[in-house]
CSV table of C-alpha atoms in Angstrom, one decimal:
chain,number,residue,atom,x,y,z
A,298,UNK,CA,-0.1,112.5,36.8
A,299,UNK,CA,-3.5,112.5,34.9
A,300,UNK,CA,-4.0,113.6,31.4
A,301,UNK,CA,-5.9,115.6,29.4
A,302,UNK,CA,-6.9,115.5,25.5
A,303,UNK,CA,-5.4,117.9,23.9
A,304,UNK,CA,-8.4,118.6,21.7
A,305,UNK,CA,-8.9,117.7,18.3
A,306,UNK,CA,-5.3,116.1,17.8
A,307,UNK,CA,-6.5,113.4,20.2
A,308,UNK,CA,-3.0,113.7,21.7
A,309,UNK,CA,-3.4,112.8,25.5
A,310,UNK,CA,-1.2,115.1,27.3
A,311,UNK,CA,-0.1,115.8,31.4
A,312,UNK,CA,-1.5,118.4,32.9
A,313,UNK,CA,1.9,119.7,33.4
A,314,UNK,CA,4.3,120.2,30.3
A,315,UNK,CA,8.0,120.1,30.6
A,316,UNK,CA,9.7,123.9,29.3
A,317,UNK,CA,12.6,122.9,27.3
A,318,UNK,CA,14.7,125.8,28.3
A,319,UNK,CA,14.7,123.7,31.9
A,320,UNK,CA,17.7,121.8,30.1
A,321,UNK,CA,19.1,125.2,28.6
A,322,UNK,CA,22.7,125.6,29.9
A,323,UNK,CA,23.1,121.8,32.0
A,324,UNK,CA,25.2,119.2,31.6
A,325,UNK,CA,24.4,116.5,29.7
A,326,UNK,CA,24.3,114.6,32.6
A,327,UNK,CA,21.6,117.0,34.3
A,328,UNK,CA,19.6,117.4,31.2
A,329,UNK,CA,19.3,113.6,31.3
A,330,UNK,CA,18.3,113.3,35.0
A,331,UNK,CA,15.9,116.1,34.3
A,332,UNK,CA,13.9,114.4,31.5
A,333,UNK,CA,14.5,110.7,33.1
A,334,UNK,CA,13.1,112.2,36.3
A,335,UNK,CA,9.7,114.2,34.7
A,336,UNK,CA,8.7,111.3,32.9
A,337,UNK,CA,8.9,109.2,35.9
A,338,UNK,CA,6.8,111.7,37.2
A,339,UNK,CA,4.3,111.3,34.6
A,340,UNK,CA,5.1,114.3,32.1
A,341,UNK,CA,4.6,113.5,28.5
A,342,UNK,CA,4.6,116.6,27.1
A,343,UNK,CA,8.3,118.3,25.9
A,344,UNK,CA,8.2,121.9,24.4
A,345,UNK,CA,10.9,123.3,22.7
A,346,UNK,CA,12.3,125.8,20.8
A,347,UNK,CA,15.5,127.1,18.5
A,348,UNK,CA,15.2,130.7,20.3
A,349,UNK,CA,15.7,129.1,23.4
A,350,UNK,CA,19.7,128.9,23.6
A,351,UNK,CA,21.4,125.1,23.4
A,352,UNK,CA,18.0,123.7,24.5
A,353,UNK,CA,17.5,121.6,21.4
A,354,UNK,CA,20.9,120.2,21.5
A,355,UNK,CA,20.2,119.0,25.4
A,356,UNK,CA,16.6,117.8,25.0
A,357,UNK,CA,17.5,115.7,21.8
A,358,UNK,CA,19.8,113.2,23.4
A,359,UNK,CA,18.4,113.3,26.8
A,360,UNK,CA,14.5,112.7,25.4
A,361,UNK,CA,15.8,110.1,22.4
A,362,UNK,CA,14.9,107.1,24.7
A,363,UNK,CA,11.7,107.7,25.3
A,364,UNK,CA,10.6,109.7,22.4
A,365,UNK,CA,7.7,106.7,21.0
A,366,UNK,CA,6.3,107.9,24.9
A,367,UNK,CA,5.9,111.5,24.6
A,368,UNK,CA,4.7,114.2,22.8
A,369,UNK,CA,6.9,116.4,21.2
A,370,UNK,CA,5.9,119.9,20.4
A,371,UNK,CA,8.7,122.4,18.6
A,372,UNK,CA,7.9,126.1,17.3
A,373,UNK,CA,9.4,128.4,14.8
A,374,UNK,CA,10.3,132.4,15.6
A,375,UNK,CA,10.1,132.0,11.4
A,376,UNK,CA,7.8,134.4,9.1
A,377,UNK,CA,8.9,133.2,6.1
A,378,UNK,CA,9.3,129.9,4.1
A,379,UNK,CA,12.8,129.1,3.6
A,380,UNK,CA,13.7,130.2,7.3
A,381,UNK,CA,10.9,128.7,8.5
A,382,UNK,CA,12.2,124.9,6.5
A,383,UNK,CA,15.5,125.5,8.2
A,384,UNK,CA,13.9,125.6,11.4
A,385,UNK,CA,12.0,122.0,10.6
A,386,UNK,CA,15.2,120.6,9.2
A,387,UNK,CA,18.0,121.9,12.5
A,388,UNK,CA,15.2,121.0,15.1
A,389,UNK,CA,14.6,117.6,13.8
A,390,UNK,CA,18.5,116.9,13.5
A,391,UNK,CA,19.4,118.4,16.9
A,392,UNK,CA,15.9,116.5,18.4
A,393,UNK,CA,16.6,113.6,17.2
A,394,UNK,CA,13.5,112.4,16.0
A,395,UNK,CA,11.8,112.4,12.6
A,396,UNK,CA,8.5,114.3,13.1
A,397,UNK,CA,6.5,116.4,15.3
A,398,UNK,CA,3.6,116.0,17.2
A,399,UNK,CA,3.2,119.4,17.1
A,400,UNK,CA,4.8,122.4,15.3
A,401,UNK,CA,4.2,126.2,16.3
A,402,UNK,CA,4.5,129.3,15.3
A,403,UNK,CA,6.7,131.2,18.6
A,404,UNK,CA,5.6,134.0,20.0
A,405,UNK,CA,3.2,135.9,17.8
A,406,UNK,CA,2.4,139.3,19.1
A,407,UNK,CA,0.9,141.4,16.2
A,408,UNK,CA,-1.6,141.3,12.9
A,409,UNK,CA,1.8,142.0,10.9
A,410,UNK,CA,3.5,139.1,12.1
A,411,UNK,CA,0.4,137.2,11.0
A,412,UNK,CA,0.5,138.7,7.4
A,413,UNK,CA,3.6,137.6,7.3
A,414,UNK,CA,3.5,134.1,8.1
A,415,UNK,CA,0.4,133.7,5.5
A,416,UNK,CA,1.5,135.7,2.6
A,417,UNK,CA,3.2,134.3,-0.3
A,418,UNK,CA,6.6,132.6,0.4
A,419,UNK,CA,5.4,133.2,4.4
A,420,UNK,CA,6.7,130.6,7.2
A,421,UNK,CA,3.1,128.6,6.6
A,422,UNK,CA,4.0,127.2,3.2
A,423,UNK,CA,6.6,125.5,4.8
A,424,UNK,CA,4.7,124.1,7.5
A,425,UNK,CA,2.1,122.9,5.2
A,426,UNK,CA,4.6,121.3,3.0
A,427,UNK,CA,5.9,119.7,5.8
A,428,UNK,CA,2.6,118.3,7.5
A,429,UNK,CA,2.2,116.7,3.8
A,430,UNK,CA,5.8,115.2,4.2
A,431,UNK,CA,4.5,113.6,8.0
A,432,UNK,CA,7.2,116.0,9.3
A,433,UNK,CA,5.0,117.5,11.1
A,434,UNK,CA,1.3,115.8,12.6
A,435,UNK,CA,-0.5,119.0,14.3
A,436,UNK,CA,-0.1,122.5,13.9
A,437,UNK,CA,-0.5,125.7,16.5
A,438,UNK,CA,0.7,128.7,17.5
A,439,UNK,CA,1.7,130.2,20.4
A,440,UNK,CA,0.7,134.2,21.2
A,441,UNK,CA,0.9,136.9,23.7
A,442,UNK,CA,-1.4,139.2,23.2
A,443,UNK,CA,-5.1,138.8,22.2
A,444,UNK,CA,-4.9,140.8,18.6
A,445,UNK,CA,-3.2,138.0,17.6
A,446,UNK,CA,-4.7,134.9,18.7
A,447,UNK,CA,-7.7,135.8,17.5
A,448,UNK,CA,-6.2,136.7,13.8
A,449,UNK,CA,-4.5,133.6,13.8
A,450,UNK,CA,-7.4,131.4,14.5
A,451,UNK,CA,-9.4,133.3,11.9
A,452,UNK,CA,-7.0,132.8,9.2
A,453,UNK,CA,-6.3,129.1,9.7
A,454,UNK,CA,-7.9,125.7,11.7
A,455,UNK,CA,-5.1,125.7,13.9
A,456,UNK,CA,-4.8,122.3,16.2
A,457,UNK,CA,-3.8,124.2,19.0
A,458,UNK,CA,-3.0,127.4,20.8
A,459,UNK,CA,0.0,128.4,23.7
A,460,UNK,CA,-1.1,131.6,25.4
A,461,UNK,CA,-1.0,133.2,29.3
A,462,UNK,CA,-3.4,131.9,31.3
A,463,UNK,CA,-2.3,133.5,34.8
A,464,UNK,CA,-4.9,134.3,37.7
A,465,UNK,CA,-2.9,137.6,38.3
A,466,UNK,CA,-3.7,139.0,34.8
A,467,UNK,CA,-7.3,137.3,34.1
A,468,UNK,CA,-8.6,138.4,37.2
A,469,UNK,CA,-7.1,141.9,37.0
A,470,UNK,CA,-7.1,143.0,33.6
A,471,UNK,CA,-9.9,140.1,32.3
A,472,UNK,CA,-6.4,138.5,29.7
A,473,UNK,CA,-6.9,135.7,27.9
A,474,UNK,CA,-10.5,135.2,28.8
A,475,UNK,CA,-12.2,135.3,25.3
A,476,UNK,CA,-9.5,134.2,23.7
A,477,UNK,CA,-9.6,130.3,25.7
A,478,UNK,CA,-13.4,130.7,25.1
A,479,UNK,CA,-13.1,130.8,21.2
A,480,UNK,CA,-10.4,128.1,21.5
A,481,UNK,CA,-12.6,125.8,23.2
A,482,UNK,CA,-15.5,126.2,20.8
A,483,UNK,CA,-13.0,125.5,17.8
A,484,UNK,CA,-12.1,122.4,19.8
A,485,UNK,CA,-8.7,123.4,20.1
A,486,UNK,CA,-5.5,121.9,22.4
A,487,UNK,CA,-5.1,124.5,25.1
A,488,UNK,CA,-1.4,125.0,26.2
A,489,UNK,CA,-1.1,127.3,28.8
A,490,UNK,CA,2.1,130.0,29.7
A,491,UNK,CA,2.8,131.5,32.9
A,492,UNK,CA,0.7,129.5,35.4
A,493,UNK,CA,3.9,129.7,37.6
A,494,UNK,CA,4.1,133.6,37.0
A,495,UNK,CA,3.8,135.8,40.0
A,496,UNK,CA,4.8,139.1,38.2
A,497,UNK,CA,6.9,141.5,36.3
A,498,UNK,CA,10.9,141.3,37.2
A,499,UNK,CA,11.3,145.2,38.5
A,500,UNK,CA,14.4,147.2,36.8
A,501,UNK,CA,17.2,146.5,38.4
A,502,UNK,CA,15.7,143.7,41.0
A,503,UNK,CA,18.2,140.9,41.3
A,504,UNK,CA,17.2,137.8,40.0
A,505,UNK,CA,17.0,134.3,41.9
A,506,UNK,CA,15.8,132.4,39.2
A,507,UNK,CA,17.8,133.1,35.8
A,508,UNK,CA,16.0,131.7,33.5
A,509,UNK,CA,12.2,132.8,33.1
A,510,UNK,CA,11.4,136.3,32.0
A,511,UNK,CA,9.4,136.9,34.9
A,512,UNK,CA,9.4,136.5,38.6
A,513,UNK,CA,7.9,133.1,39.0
A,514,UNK,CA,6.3,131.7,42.1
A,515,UNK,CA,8.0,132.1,45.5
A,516,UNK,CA,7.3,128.9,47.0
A,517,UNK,CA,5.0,125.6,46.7
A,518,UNK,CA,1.9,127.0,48.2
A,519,UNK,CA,2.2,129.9,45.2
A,520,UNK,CA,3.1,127.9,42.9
A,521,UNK,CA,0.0,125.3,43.5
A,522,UNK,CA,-2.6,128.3,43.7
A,523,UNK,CA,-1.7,129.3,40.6
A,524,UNK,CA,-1.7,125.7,38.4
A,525,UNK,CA,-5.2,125.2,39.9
A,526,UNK,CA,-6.5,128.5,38.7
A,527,UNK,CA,-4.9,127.5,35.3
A,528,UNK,CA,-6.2,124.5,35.3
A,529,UNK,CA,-9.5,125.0,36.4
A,530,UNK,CA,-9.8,127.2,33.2
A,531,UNK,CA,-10.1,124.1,30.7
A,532,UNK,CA,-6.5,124.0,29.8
A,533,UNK,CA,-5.1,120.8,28.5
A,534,UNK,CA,-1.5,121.2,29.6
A,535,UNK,CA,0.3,123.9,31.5
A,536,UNK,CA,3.8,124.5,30.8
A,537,UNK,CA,6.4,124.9,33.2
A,538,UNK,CA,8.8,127.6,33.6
A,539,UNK,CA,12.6,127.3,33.0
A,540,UNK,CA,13.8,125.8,36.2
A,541,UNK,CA,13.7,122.1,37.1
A,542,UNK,CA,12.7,122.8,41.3
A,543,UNK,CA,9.7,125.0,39.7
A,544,UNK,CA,8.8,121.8,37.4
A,545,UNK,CA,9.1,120.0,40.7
A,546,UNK,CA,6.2,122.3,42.1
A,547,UNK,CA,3.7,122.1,39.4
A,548,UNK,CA,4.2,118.5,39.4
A,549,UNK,CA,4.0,117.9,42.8
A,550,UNK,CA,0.9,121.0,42.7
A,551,UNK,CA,-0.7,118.5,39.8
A,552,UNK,CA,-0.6,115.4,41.7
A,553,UNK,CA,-2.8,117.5,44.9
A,554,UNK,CA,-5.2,119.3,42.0
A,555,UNK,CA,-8.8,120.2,43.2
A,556,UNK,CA,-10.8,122.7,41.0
A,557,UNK,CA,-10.7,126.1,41.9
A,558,UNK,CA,-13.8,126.8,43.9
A,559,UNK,CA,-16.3,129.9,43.1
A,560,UNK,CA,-15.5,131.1,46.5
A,561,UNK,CA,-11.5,130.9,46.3
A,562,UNK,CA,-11.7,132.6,42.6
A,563,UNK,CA,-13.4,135.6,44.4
A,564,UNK,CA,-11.1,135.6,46.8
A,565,UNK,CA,-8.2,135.7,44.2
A,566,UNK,CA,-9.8,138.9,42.2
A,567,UNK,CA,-10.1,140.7,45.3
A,568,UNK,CA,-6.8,140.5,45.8
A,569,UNK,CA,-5.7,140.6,42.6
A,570,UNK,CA,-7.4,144.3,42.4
A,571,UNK,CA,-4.1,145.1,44.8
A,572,UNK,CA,-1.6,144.0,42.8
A,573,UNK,CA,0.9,146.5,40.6
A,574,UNK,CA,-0.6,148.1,37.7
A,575,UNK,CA,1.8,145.7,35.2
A,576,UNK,CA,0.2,142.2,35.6
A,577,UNK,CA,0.4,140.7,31.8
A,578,UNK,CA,3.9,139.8,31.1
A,579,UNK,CA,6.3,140.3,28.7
A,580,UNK,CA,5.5,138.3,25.6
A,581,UNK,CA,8.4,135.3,25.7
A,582,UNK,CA,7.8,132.2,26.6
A,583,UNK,CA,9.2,130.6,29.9
């Protein structure tokens, strides 16, 4: 799989991450074939987070053998400092591994939440503290709506940003498109959400897939569209959502990748004119 450079950490990443909550709920023996099996692929990118049920405790043991390979990125649904160092502390335990390569702040969806985080005693003492301990060697965030990504990277040189990059909701609703542009001219690593996201889950609708908090893609020819749109955006890395089979897609979708032509974009915003009035999803990750 080829690689991109997650901007100014130099960090070379695949194109396609690996969604910890893949290993959320497995065996240990699954969680093991699962990692074993994306890094033979060529995935060297692992995201994880305490919010995301027993994942930690499955990636840790299953990822321990090839940790000096990969790059590890953890987050934090912390505002404030001493919850925030707990997070550090539990995710490094249960990870098994002695630093970051990245460390984010989860799924920030408002100016307060911001405040928060940088006010005094907020969740970014901590990280700072931590960065200065070798903890932690890049910093980001991830975000889900546009208020605030664009208050986080005013108040702070972040490394790198998480946020939906999905064809549905750029091309219908124009999300997320000045928010990658300011990114890219502060030089920072792009991680994109939702790639694999074909829309809302309707009330009621029962649910094939258990894990993502959205109805991904319905089949490979879906699922490949939308990575190249995502990619073809300037993304560094697109992670995948919670199910090992739609890993298996975006990898497969990665190894056939041709930029998204001017003519099939048009094509895509025609139709996505079409689609239900909901296209940006709810703001968890998956």
């Amino acid at each position: 799989m080829f690689r991109r450079v997650l901007g100014r950490s130099g960090l070379e990443v695949s194109v396609v991450g690996f969604g910890g909550i893949i290993v959320k709920d497995e065996t240990t023996e699954n969680a093991a074939k699962y990692v074993e099996e994306a890094i033979n692929r060529g995935v060297n990118y692992f995201d994880v987070a305490p919010s995301y049920g027993n994942a930690e405790d499955m990636l840790g043991p299953a990822l321990e053998p090839f940790r000096k390979d990969v790059v590890l990125s953890c987050k934090t649904d912390a505002l404030e400092k001493d919850e925030c160092w707990r997070d550090i502390e539990t995710s490094l335990k249960k990870l098994k591994t002695n630093y970051f390569d990245l460390y984010q702040f989860h799924s920030i969806v408002s100016k307060e939440e911001v405040d928060k985080i940088f006010s005094a005693g907020g969740a970014m003492e901590a990280v700072l503290e931590a960065k200065e301990k070798n903890l932690i060697n890049n910093i980001g965030f991830s975000a889900h709506t546009e208020e605030a990504a664009f208050e986080l990277i005013k108040r702070f040189d972040f490394d790198t940003i998480m946020f939906p990059v999905n064809w549905a909701s750029w091309l219908k609703e124009g999300f997320g498109n000045s928010v990658l542009d300011l990114a890219k001219k502060k030089n920072m690593g792009i991680i994109a959400l939702k790639a694999l996201a074909k829309r809302k889950w309707k009330k009621g609708e029962e649910r094939n897939w258990s894990k993502p908090w959205y109805k991904p893609v319905e089949n490979y020819e879906e699922a490949k569209l939308g990575l190249r749109f995502t990619l073809s955006k300037g993304v560094d890395t697109a992670v995948s959502p919670g199910h090992m089979e739609l890993l298996r897609w975006a990898c497969d979708a990665a190894d056939e990748y041709e930029p998204l032509s001017k003519t099939e974009e048009d094509y895509l915003r025609e139709k996505a004119k079409n689609l239900e009035n909901d296209t940006v999803f709810p703001h968890p990750d998956a």
